[in-house]
């Protein structure tokens, strides 16, 4: 449990100065607080002189002002830590290999960056000051009490571990049920979200009654967990009351004994009484701290995991100098986990030509494009560019060789302009922009918008249709002007009319570039210079359409399928 | 107007409390036992005072103090037991009222509300209501304790008590001022937080785009700005604390200071005993917490009001009425049981989706609906399935208006098989038998799976029909999901079939199998088909061309080719593609 904290502490530069300052303030505050019983016990025993009263008033006023400062500094410190960790995590997320994204859901990553960080910063900014304060307070009080009577002091010191251990033990127990309840709640939420999204299904099968019952069952499950948790939370009341009561009785009974013996005066006894109250206040804060640490445990280990993950290597041996070279796959093998996707695949992509990769789905077509862009690395074999293994090129300059247009082209919230120039380091002139849009067959649409290029595309491009998003992605590819074009089923999911518009744009884009196309569309496949037929992770055949058609039974079947199925 | 609204939202709050069966007896025990606890706590300072007065050697008094301590712990334990136990029960009972409503709303409501918001109607809102009720019950105790302590203090010393009274308005004012600024800055924090979350949430799923465009540094720089903005908002919020915290603490300081300074003065004048100052000191501890409680209660009450207003919206939206006059069967089996839309207009929000649509899906025939996307084809299906009610016009089966036919039977009698076949978590069997209320033997399930070309892949799972499909069926491939949905339609054996044909995401092989299964399913049923593929049009009995929310034309393929321009265009685009496809 502590290990992940220690590991995380040194991953980023913490605001040590602020942490130290906060600790100092805390100690000052405790010292001031400890002055109070000395004064009030005097009041209680009848010494109401003006010095005493001034003393009390001054201490109180200073503490009041202090409380604001301490709180402010504590929060600022924790927010400063937030910044550090958020930046650290985001930076690492940006540079992590895609594999991480296959394992962890994006929503989880968001909550790590946003929520988990603030849990950790609360602990880091709170733990050190609280811990130091508690140790300081314990020593101080024990010392003062020792001055009165060593037995009082010893009683307190002996009782402390009992108290702390009980709180810790209870805290663990409480945490377990808390977690269990959270899981149940998550279960209920998941159930509800699945059903609420699937309402049309429920309605068209008239299944409301059954789902109502299922929902009630889920509610009941959550209720049971909740009840258990409540009862355990309840235990806290008698537990702390009894712990406090025992000590209080000790103080009263033993104190009275000491007073009768004449060992201490009533005034000291009252002061003692107050010190003990304060002392247990501190211990309780520590208990709370403990619970907080316990609860942030999950967050910490999740972040620690994220922060210790391997990053992609960006700086390598050389820039990409010439780009008029052939790409070569040589016995490339790749597996997602246990699942073998590519099995010793070899082929060449000649410069300036159009290569189409075809075959049944799940055959590894998209994986080839991902490997080319070094989003993943082959488990075996080699990909080379003009004879140089591609791992030797700086990653940025390598990826800049390619323009990738996928089936569902993602846009960012923002304007059309921002989306078209995404990824360009240089300034883009207006005429260039217009040109790209025109080539992508989207200029008419843009001009119809009241804000032209500055029209907002909505979150994730949601205010545009699929065909329009696709054409914006193509305009982006025009501006990027890379030598290699990777099209991954870029035409699927469009209706007949937008398909036509996109297709026209695409053929302009492909002119004079090396293109690698994954497609189910015969019109594209037929015009390719080279076809690579991929089946179950292996290259069946390569060649032109006519060659492959002659050679491969599978391809004949495949073409037949494409022809037939579109007939319904 | 505004006032009226406010009053009615209180009404909603009370109405909700009334309709959900709450454990009133537990609340009663809560109140009684906490009042008892407070009684002891209130009399304790008096005993302490006696001890302080020097009766420390009086065993009786000391024992009394000890017993009272033990008694108060025992009573506190009991009262908090009721408090802790009541909350889960209350929450559950409210949830039980909300959930059945939530799942029976008209389709429109689900469109207007994000599903995430609707979830919090069940998960979050009941907690607000619960805490407002339990805060309310604790208010009895608060009042009792506050009044009690003042009465006792008044009995001891009138002057000092009166000197303490102005503290109450002070607390109220401070709380309001602090609350105001806190809320304002908190609002900024929340805003920034959702900005930041949105920023991260938008980028993470698009990591491939970022990487392939080598924009990692750029996105990191951008994130710095968002993160720093969050810090600025947080800092503003913390700055309020710099003043708020001392202000809140000052209440305690003023109270204690008054007791000590003014009390000391009274002692020196001989109007008061030192021991009385001490018990005053103990009593004033009650004031602060109790007054703050009122403020807290006001906060939770406001939240609860908001929550119940949200819940009330759901209750007011009304349920769909399933029970109507006729059974679906008696209407559907008549010979002329065509499905007809008559002068139907419909709009989602502002956007008119269907504008005076007239069309007929003839019984026993195969009808295609074609047209550009966004033209209203899917909305026509939603009308036929009666997921929405038309704003104008009506839906007929034969000559009977649809409103007169039982809604649940209608929907299960007209099966809707859509492009992204939705499954729910559970086993394959549960999904195939979805919506079937009677027991069905495995033989029938397997038969349906075979008809749907799903048998083979189901047999490949070691668990067979008991294979868990995952949330939304994500453990299966798209083609597999689709075939399970088709198997489902086979088991249902509906008279009418609505097919939304779009298989863009499937590969050629599974597309072929699905087509085979669909053809089998269509056999002998009245079918309406949304088609994106015009090569099949010759096989259709009847074609309806839909564009811009109205029916452009209808007829057979040959007729339309001659008479309708849009249809001609669509066919031409298709033909161009066909030419590319033909190989020699």
PDB file of N, CA, C and O in Angstrom, chain B residues 287-340:
ATOM      1  N   UNK B 287     -24.442  25.848  20.867  1.00  0.00           N
ATOM      2  CA  UNK B 287     -25.070  26.844  19.995  1.00  0.00           C
ATOM      3  C   UNK B 287     -24.545  26.750  18.565  1.00  0.00           C
ATOM      4  O   UNK B 287     -25.291  26.576  17.617  1.00  0.00           O
ATOM      5  N   UNK B 288     -23.238  26.829  18.477  1.00  0.00           N
ATOM      6  CA  UNK B 288     -22.625  26.931  17.165  1.00  0.00           C
ATOM      7  C   UNK B 288     -23.063  25.814  16.222  1.00  0.00           C
ATOM      8  O   UNK B 288     -23.643  26.049  15.168  1.00  0.00           O
ATOM      9  N   UNK B 289     -22.827  24.578  16.654  1.00  0.00           N
ATOM     10  CA  UNK B 289     -23.175  23.441  15.808  1.00  0.00           C
ATOM     11  C   UNK B 289     -24.634  23.416  15.422  1.00  0.00           C
ATOM     12  O   UNK B 289     -24.997  23.131  14.293  1.00  0.00           O
ATOM     13  N   UNK B 290     -25.466  23.716  16.415  1.00  0.00           N
ATOM     14  CA  UNK B 290     -26.891  23.612  16.137  1.00  0.00           C
ATOM     15  C   UNK B 290     -27.372  24.645  15.133  1.00  0.00           C
ATOM     16  O   UNK B 290     -28.175  24.329  14.259  1.00  0.00           O
ATOM     17  N   UNK B 291     -26.860  25.864  15.249  1.00  0.00           N
ATOM     18  CA  UNK B 291     -27.289  26.875  14.288  1.00  0.00           C
ATOM     19  C   UNK B 291     -26.808  26.508  12.884  1.00  0.00           C
ATOM     20  O   UNK B 291     -27.534  26.611  11.907  1.00  0.00           O
ATOM     21  N   UNK B 292     -25.575  26.006  12.805  1.00  0.00           N
ATOM     22  CA  UNK B 292     -25.064  25.596  11.496  1.00  0.00           C
ATOM     23  C   UNK B 292     -25.916  24.501  10.868  1.00  0.00           C
ATOM     24  O   UNK B 292     -26.105  24.437   9.670  1.00  0.00           O
ATOM     25  N   UNK B 293     -26.428  23.646  11.723  1.00  0.00           N
ATOM     26  CA  UNK B 293     -27.295  22.570  11.231  1.00  0.00           C
ATOM     27  C   UNK B 293     -28.462  23.094  10.401  1.00  0.00           C
ATOM     28  O   UNK B 293     -28.834  22.511   9.392  1.00  0.00           O
ATOM     29  N   UNK B 294     -29.044  24.202  10.885  1.00  0.00           N
ATOM     30  CA  UNK B 294     -30.173  24.759  10.146  1.00  0.00           C
ATOM     31  C   UNK B 294     -29.745  25.129   8.730  1.00  0.00           C
ATOM     32  O   UNK B 294     -30.439  24.859   7.757  1.00  0.00           O
ATOM     33  N   UNK B 295     -28.569  25.747   8.665  1.00  0.00           N
ATOM     34  CA  UNK B 295     -28.063  26.136   7.355  1.00  0.00           C
ATOM     35  C   UNK B 295     -27.851  24.928   6.459  1.00  0.00           C
ATOM     36  O   UNK B 295     -28.267  24.908   5.306  1.00  0.00           O
ATOM     37  N   UNK B 296     -27.263  23.883   7.024  1.00  0.00           N
ATOM     38  CA  UNK B 296     -27.019  22.666   6.258  1.00  0.00           C
ATOM     39  C   UNK B 296     -28.323  22.068   5.766  1.00  0.00           C
ATOM     40  O   UNK B 296     -28.440  21.614   4.634  1.00  0.00           O
ATOM     41  N   UNK B 297     -29.303  22.092   6.664  1.00  0.00           N
ATOM     42  CA  UNK B 297     -30.593  21.528   6.304  1.00  0.00           C
ATOM     43  C   UNK B 297     -31.166  22.276   5.102  1.00  0.00           C
ATOM     44  O   UNK B 297     -31.695  21.685   4.166  1.00  0.00           O
ATOM     45  N   UNK B 298     -31.022  23.593   5.136  1.00  0.00           N
ATOM     46  CA  UNK B 298     -31.523  24.402   4.036  1.00  0.00           C
ATOM     47  C   UNK B 298     -30.856  23.990   2.719  1.00  0.00           C
ATOM     48  O   UNK B 298     -31.513  23.857   1.692  1.00  0.00           O
ATOM     49  N   UNK B 299     -29.537  23.743   2.789  1.00  0.00           N
ATOM     50  CA  UNK B 299     -28.809  23.294   1.605  1.00  0.00           C
ATOM     51  C   UNK B 299     -29.350  21.970   1.064  1.00  0.00           C
ATOM     52  O   UNK B 299     -29.662  21.847  -0.116  1.00  0.00           O
ATOM     53  N   UNK B 300     -29.438  20.990   1.955  1.00  0.00           N
ATOM     54  CA  UNK B 300     -29.880  19.670   1.478  1.00  0.00           C
ATOM     55  C   UNK B 300     -31.312  19.732   0.969  1.00  0.00           C
ATOM     56  O   UNK B 300     -31.666  19.061   0.017  1.00  0.00           O
ATOM     57  N   UNK B 301     -32.100  20.568   1.623  1.00  0.00           N
ATOM     58  CA  UNK B 301     -33.487  20.669   1.196  1.00  0.00           C
ATOM     59  C   UNK B 301     -33.556  21.206  -0.227  1.00  0.00           C
ATOM     60  O   UNK B 301     -34.330  20.734  -1.054  1.00  0.00           O
ATOM     61  N   UNK B 302     -32.699  22.178  -0.502  1.00  0.00           N
ATOM     62  CA  UNK B 302     -32.708  22.745  -1.859  1.00  0.00           C
ATOM     63  C   UNK B 302     -32.314  21.683  -2.879  1.00  0.00           C
ATOM     64  O   UNK B 302     -32.918  21.562  -3.938  1.00  0.00           O
ATOM     65  N   UNK B 303     -31.266  20.920  -2.525  1.00  0.00           N
ATOM     66  CA  UNK B 303     -30.844  19.840  -3.425  1.00  0.00           C
ATOM     67  C   UNK B 303     -31.970  18.849  -3.642  1.00  0.00           C
ATOM     68  O   UNK B 303     -32.235  18.413  -4.748  1.00  0.00           O
ATOM     69  N   UNK B 304     -32.634  18.502  -2.531  1.00  0.00           N
ATOM     70  CA  UNK B 304     -33.698  17.507  -2.611  1.00  0.00           C
ATOM     71  C   UNK B 304     -34.831  18.031  -3.470  1.00  0.00           C
ATOM     72  O   UNK B 304     -35.455  17.291  -4.221  1.00  0.00           O
ATOM     73  N   UNK B 305     -35.071  19.318  -3.372  1.00  0.00           N
ATOM     74  CA  UNK B 305     -36.139  19.901  -4.162  1.00  0.00           C
ATOM     75  C   UNK B 305     -35.796  19.774  -5.639  1.00  0.00           C
ATOM     76  O   UNK B 305     -36.628  19.380  -6.454  1.00  0.00           O
ATOM     77  N   UNK B 306     -34.541  20.102  -5.951  1.00  0.00           N
ATOM     78  CA  UNK B 306     -34.097  19.958  -7.338  1.00  0.00           C
ATOM     79  C   UNK B 306     -34.254  18.529  -7.803  1.00  0.00           C
ATOM     80  O   UNK B 306     -34.786  18.262  -8.882  1.00  0.00           O
ATOM     81  N   UNK B 307     -33.817  17.599  -6.960  1.00  0.00           N
ATOM     82  CA  UNK B 307     -33.892  16.188  -7.315  1.00  0.00           C
ATOM     83  C   UNK B 307     -35.330  15.761  -7.527  1.00  0.00           C
ATOM     84  O   UNK B 307     -35.648  15.082  -8.500  1.00  0.00           O
ATOM     85  N   UNK B 308     -36.211  16.199  -6.636  1.00  0.00           N
ATOM     86  CA  UNK B 308     -37.583  15.713  -6.805  1.00  0.00           C
ATOM     87  C   UNK B 308     -38.265  16.386  -7.984  1.00  0.00           C
ATOM     88  O   UNK B 308     -39.149  15.806  -8.603  1.00  0.00           O
ATOM     89  N   UNK B 309     -37.804  17.600  -8.324  1.00  0.00           N
ATOM     90  CA  UNK B 309     -38.366  18.214  -9.529  1.00  0.00           C
ATOM     91  C   UNK B 309     -37.991  17.390 -10.757  1.00  0.00           C
ATOM     92  O   UNK B 309     -38.822  17.162 -11.641  1.00  0.00           O
ATOM     93  N   UNK B 310     -36.733  16.903 -10.771  1.00  0.00           N
ATOM     94  CA  UNK B 310     -36.305  16.055 -11.890  1.00  0.00           C
ATOM     95  C   UNK B 310     -37.127  14.771 -11.937  1.00  0.00           C
ATOM     96  O   UNK B 310     -37.554  14.319 -12.991  1.00  0.00           O
ATOM     97  N   UNK B 311     -37.306  14.203 -10.755  1.00  0.00           N
ATOM     98  CA  UNK B 311     -38.066  12.960 -10.700  1.00  0.00           C
ATOM     99  C   UNK B 311     -39.508  13.219 -11.129  1.00  0.00           C
ATOM    100  O   UNK B 311     -40.116  12.431 -11.850  1.00  0.00           O
ATOM    101  N   UNK B 312     -40.029  14.367 -10.680  1.00  0.00           N
ATOM    102  CA  UNK B 312     -41.412  14.678 -11.016  1.00  0.00           C
ATOM    103  C   UNK B 312     -41.587  14.784 -12.526  1.00  0.00           C
ATOM    104  O   UNK B 312     -42.599  14.360 -13.076  1.00  0.00           O
ATOM    105  N   UNK B 313     -40.557  15.308 -13.208  1.00  0.00           N
ATOM    106  CA  UNK B 313     -40.650  15.409 -14.666  1.00  0.00           C
ATOM    107  C   UNK B 313     -40.922  14.030 -15.264  1.00  0.00           C
ATOM    108  O   UNK B 313     -41.700  13.888 -16.194  1.00  0.00           O
ATOM    109  N   UNK B 314     -40.244  13.050 -14.697  1.00  0.00           N
ATOM    110  CA  UNK B 314     -40.434  11.699 -15.203  1.00  0.00           C
ATOM    111  C   UNK B 314     -41.835  11.204 -14.907  1.00  0.00           C
ATOM    112  O   UNK B 314     -42.501  10.604 -15.729  1.00  0.00           O
ATOM    113  N   UNK B 315     -42.296  11.518 -13.694  1.00  0.00           N
ATOM    114  CA  UNK B 315     -43.626  11.034 -13.347  1.00  0.00           C
ATOM    115  C   UNK B 315     -44.698  11.719 -14.180  1.00  0.00           C
ATOM    116  O   UNK B 315     -45.685  11.115 -14.549  1.00  0.00           O
ATOM    117  N   UNK B 316     -44.457  13.006 -14.472  1.00  0.00           N
ATOM    118  CA  UNK B 316     -45.461  13.727 -15.234  1.00  0.00           C
ATOM    119  C   UNK B 316     -45.474  13.326 -16.701  1.00  0.00           C
ATOM    120  O   UNK B 316     -46.482  13.457 -17.370  1.00  0.00           O
ATOM    121  N   UNK B 317     -44.315  12.885 -17.201  1.00  0.00           N
ATOM    122  CA  UNK B 317     -44.230  12.530 -18.608  1.00  0.00           C
ATOM    123  C   UNK B 317     -45.241  11.444 -18.945  1.00  0.00           C
ATOM    124  O   UNK B 317     -45.602  11.253 -20.094  1.00  0.00           O
ATOM    125  N   UNK B 318     -45.718  10.756 -17.956  1.00  0.00           N
ATOM    126  CA  UNK B 318     -46.759   9.774 -18.196  1.00  0.00           C
ATOM    127  C   UNK B 318     -46.190   8.488 -18.744  1.00  0.00           C
ATOM    128  O   UNK B 318     -45.128   8.471 -19.343  1.00  0.00           O
ATOM    129  N   UNK B 319     -46.888   7.414 -18.527  1.00  0.00           N
ATOM    130  CA  UNK B 319     -46.436   6.139 -19.051  1.00  0.00           C
ATOM    131  C   UNK B 319     -47.119   5.883 -20.371  1.00  0.00           C
ATOM    132  O   UNK B 319     -48.160   6.459 -20.667  1.00  0.00           O
ATOM    133  N   UNK B 320     -46.515   5.002 -21.135  1.00  0.00           N
ATOM    134  CA  UNK B 320     -47.214   4.572 -22.334  1.00  0.00           C
ATOM    135  C   UNK B 320     -48.360   3.666 -21.928  1.00  0.00           C
ATOM    136  O   UNK B 320     -48.198   2.800 -21.070  1.00  0.00           O
ATOM    137  N   UNK B 321     -49.476   3.869 -22.575  1.00  0.00           N
ATOM    138  CA  UNK B 321     -50.617   3.003 -22.256  1.00  0.00           C
ATOM    139  C   UNK B 321     -50.544   1.782 -23.152  1.00  0.00           C
ATOM    140  O   UNK B 321     -50.592   1.896 -24.377  1.00  0.00           O
ATOM    141  N   UNK B 322     -50.390   0.623 -22.550  1.00  0.00           N
ATOM    142  CA  UNK B 322     -50.238  -0.582 -23.359  1.00  0.00           C
ATOM    143  C   UNK B 322     -51.592  -1.155 -23.736  1.00  0.00           C
ATOM    144  O   UNK B 322     -51.819  -1.605 -24.844  1.00  0.00           O
ATOM    145  N   UNK B 323     -52.514  -1.150 -22.797  1.00  0.00           N
ATOM    146  CA  UNK B 323     -53.835  -1.750 -22.976  1.00  0.00           C
ATOM    147  C   UNK B 323     -54.707  -0.885 -23.888  1.00  0.00           C
ATOM    148  O   UNK B 323     -54.912   0.282 -23.605  1.00  0.00           O
ATOM    149  N   UNK B 324     -55.186  -1.434 -24.996  1.00  0.00           N
ATOM    150  CA  UNK B 324     -56.126  -0.694 -25.850  1.00  0.00           C
ATOM    151  C   UNK B 324     -57.344  -1.575 -26.115  1.00  0.00           C
ATOM    152  O   UNK B 324     -57.590  -2.499 -25.349  1.00  0.00           O
ATOM    153  N   UNK B 325     -58.057  -1.333 -27.212  1.00  0.00           N
ATOM    154  CA  UNK B 325     -59.329  -2.046 -27.410  1.00  0.00           C
ATOM    155  C   UNK B 325     -59.167  -3.441 -28.022  1.00  0.00           C
ATOM    156  O   UNK B 325     -59.688  -4.428 -27.531  1.00  0.00           O
ATOM    157  N   UNK B 326     -58.396  -3.499 -29.108  1.00  0.00           N
ATOM    158  CA  UNK B 326     -58.331  -4.758 -29.849  1.00  0.00           C
ATOM    159  C   UNK B 326     -57.015  -5.475 -29.640  1.00  0.00           C
ATOM    160  O   UNK B 326     -55.997  -4.848 -29.351  1.00  0.00           O
ATOM    161  N   UNK B 327     -57.053  -6.805 -29.841  1.00  0.00           N
ATOM    162  CA  UNK B 327     -55.787  -7.520 -29.835  1.00  0.00           C
ATOM    163  C   UNK B 327     -55.156  -7.373 -31.215  1.00  0.00           C
ATOM    164  O   UNK B 327     -55.859  -7.140 -32.210  1.00  0.00           O
ATOM    165  N   UNK B 328     -53.856  -7.497 -31.260  1.00  0.00           N
ATOM    166  CA  UNK B 328     -53.148  -7.344 -32.525  1.00  0.00           C
ATOM    167  C   UNK B 328     -53.517  -8.493 -33.462  1.00  0.00           C
ATOM    168  O   UNK B 328     -53.711  -8.314 -34.643  1.00  0.00           O
ATOM    169  N   UNK B 329     -53.620  -9.676 -32.857  1.00  0.00           N
ATOM    170  CA  UNK B 329     -53.864 -10.870 -33.637  1.00  0.00           C
ATOM    171  C   UNK B 329     -55.135 -10.758 -34.483  1.00  0.00           C
ATOM    172  O   UNK B 329     -55.138 -11.017 -35.674  1.00  0.00           O
ATOM    173  N   UNK B 330     -56.225 -10.339 -33.840  1.00  0.00           N
ATOM    174  CA  UNK B 330     -57.502 -10.323 -34.568  1.00  0.00           C
ATOM    175  C   UNK B 330     -57.461  -9.333 -35.739  1.00  0.00           C
ATOM    176  O   UNK B 330     -58.098  -9.545 -36.751  1.00  0.00           O
ATOM    177  N   UNK B 331     -56.647  -8.293 -35.598  1.00  0.00           N
ATOM    178  CA  UNK B 331     -56.559  -7.324 -36.687  1.00  0.00           C
ATOM    179  C   UNK B 331     -55.566  -7.770 -37.749  1.00  0.00           C
ATOM    180  O   UNK B 331     -55.782  -7.565 -38.944  1.00  0.00           O
ATOM    181  N   UNK B 332     -54.484  -8.389 -37.319  1.00  0.00           N
ATOM    182  CA  UNK B 332     -53.417  -8.722 -38.253  1.00  0.00           C
ATOM    183  C   UNK B 332     -53.784  -9.896 -39.152  1.00  0.00           C
ATOM    184  O   UNK B 332     -53.250 -10.037 -40.238  1.00  0.00           O
ATOM    185  N   UNK B 333     -54.666 -10.763 -38.681  1.00  0.00           N
ATOM    186  CA  UNK B 333     -54.979 -11.953 -39.468  1.00  0.00           C
ATOM    187  C   UNK B 333     -56.064 -11.690 -40.508  1.00  0.00           C
ATOM    188  O   UNK B 333     -56.359 -12.551 -41.323  1.00  0.00           O
ATOM    189  N   UNK B 334     -56.650 -10.510 -40.467  1.00  0.00           N
ATOM    190  CA  UNK B 334     -57.628 -10.199 -41.515  1.00  0.00           C
ATOM    191  C   UNK B 334     -56.929 -10.076 -42.860  1.00  0.00           C
ATOM    192  O   UNK B 334     -55.756  -9.712 -42.925  1.00  0.00           O
ATOM    193  N   UNK B 335     -57.643 -10.377 -43.942  1.00  0.00           N
ATOM    194  CA  UNK B 335     -56.981 -10.419 -45.243  1.00  0.00           C
ATOM    195  C   UNK B 335     -56.403  -9.069 -45.690  1.00  0.00           C
ATOM    196  O   UNK B 335     -55.349  -9.025 -46.303  1.00  0.00           O
ATOM    197  N   UNK B 336     -57.052  -7.974 -45.347  1.00  0.00           N
ATOM    198  CA  UNK B 336     -56.551  -6.693 -45.844  1.00  0.00           C
ATOM    199  C   UNK B 336     -55.761  -5.924 -44.796  1.00  0.00           C
ATOM    200  O   UNK B 336     -55.842  -4.709 -44.728  1.00  0.00           O
ATOM    201  N   UNK B 337     -55.042  -6.659 -44.005  1.00  0.00           N
ATOM    202  CA  UNK B 337     -54.358  -5.998 -42.894  1.00  0.00           C
ATOM    203  C   UNK B 337     -53.087  -5.298 -43.354  1.00  0.00           C
ATOM    204  O   UNK B 337     -51.999  -5.566 -42.882  1.00  0.00           O
ATOM    205  N   UNK B 338     -53.219  -4.362 -44.281  1.00  0.00           N
ATOM    206  CA  UNK B 338     -52.075  -3.562 -44.700  1.00  0.00           C
ATOM    207  C   UNK B 338     -51.728  -2.582 -43.596  1.00  0.00           C
ATOM    208  O   UNK B 338     -52.591  -2.162 -42.833  1.00  0.00           O
ATOM    209  N   UNK B 339     -50.451  -2.205 -43.543  1.00  0.00           N
ATOM    210  CA  UNK B 339     -50.065  -1.132 -42.619  1.00  0.00           C
ATOM    211  C   UNK B 339     -50.066   0.163 -43.409  1.00  0.00           C
ATOM    212  O   UNK B 339     -49.501   0.233 -44.501  1.00  0.00           O
ATOM    213  N   UNK B 340     -50.713   1.168 -42.873  1.00  0.00           N
ATOM    214  CA  UNK B 340     -50.851   2.410 -43.624  1.00  0.00           C
ATOM    215  C   UNK B 340     -50.482   3.612 -42.766  1.00  0.00           C
ATOM    216  O   UNK B 340     -50.841   3.669 -41.593  1.00  0.00           O
TER     217      UNK B 340
END
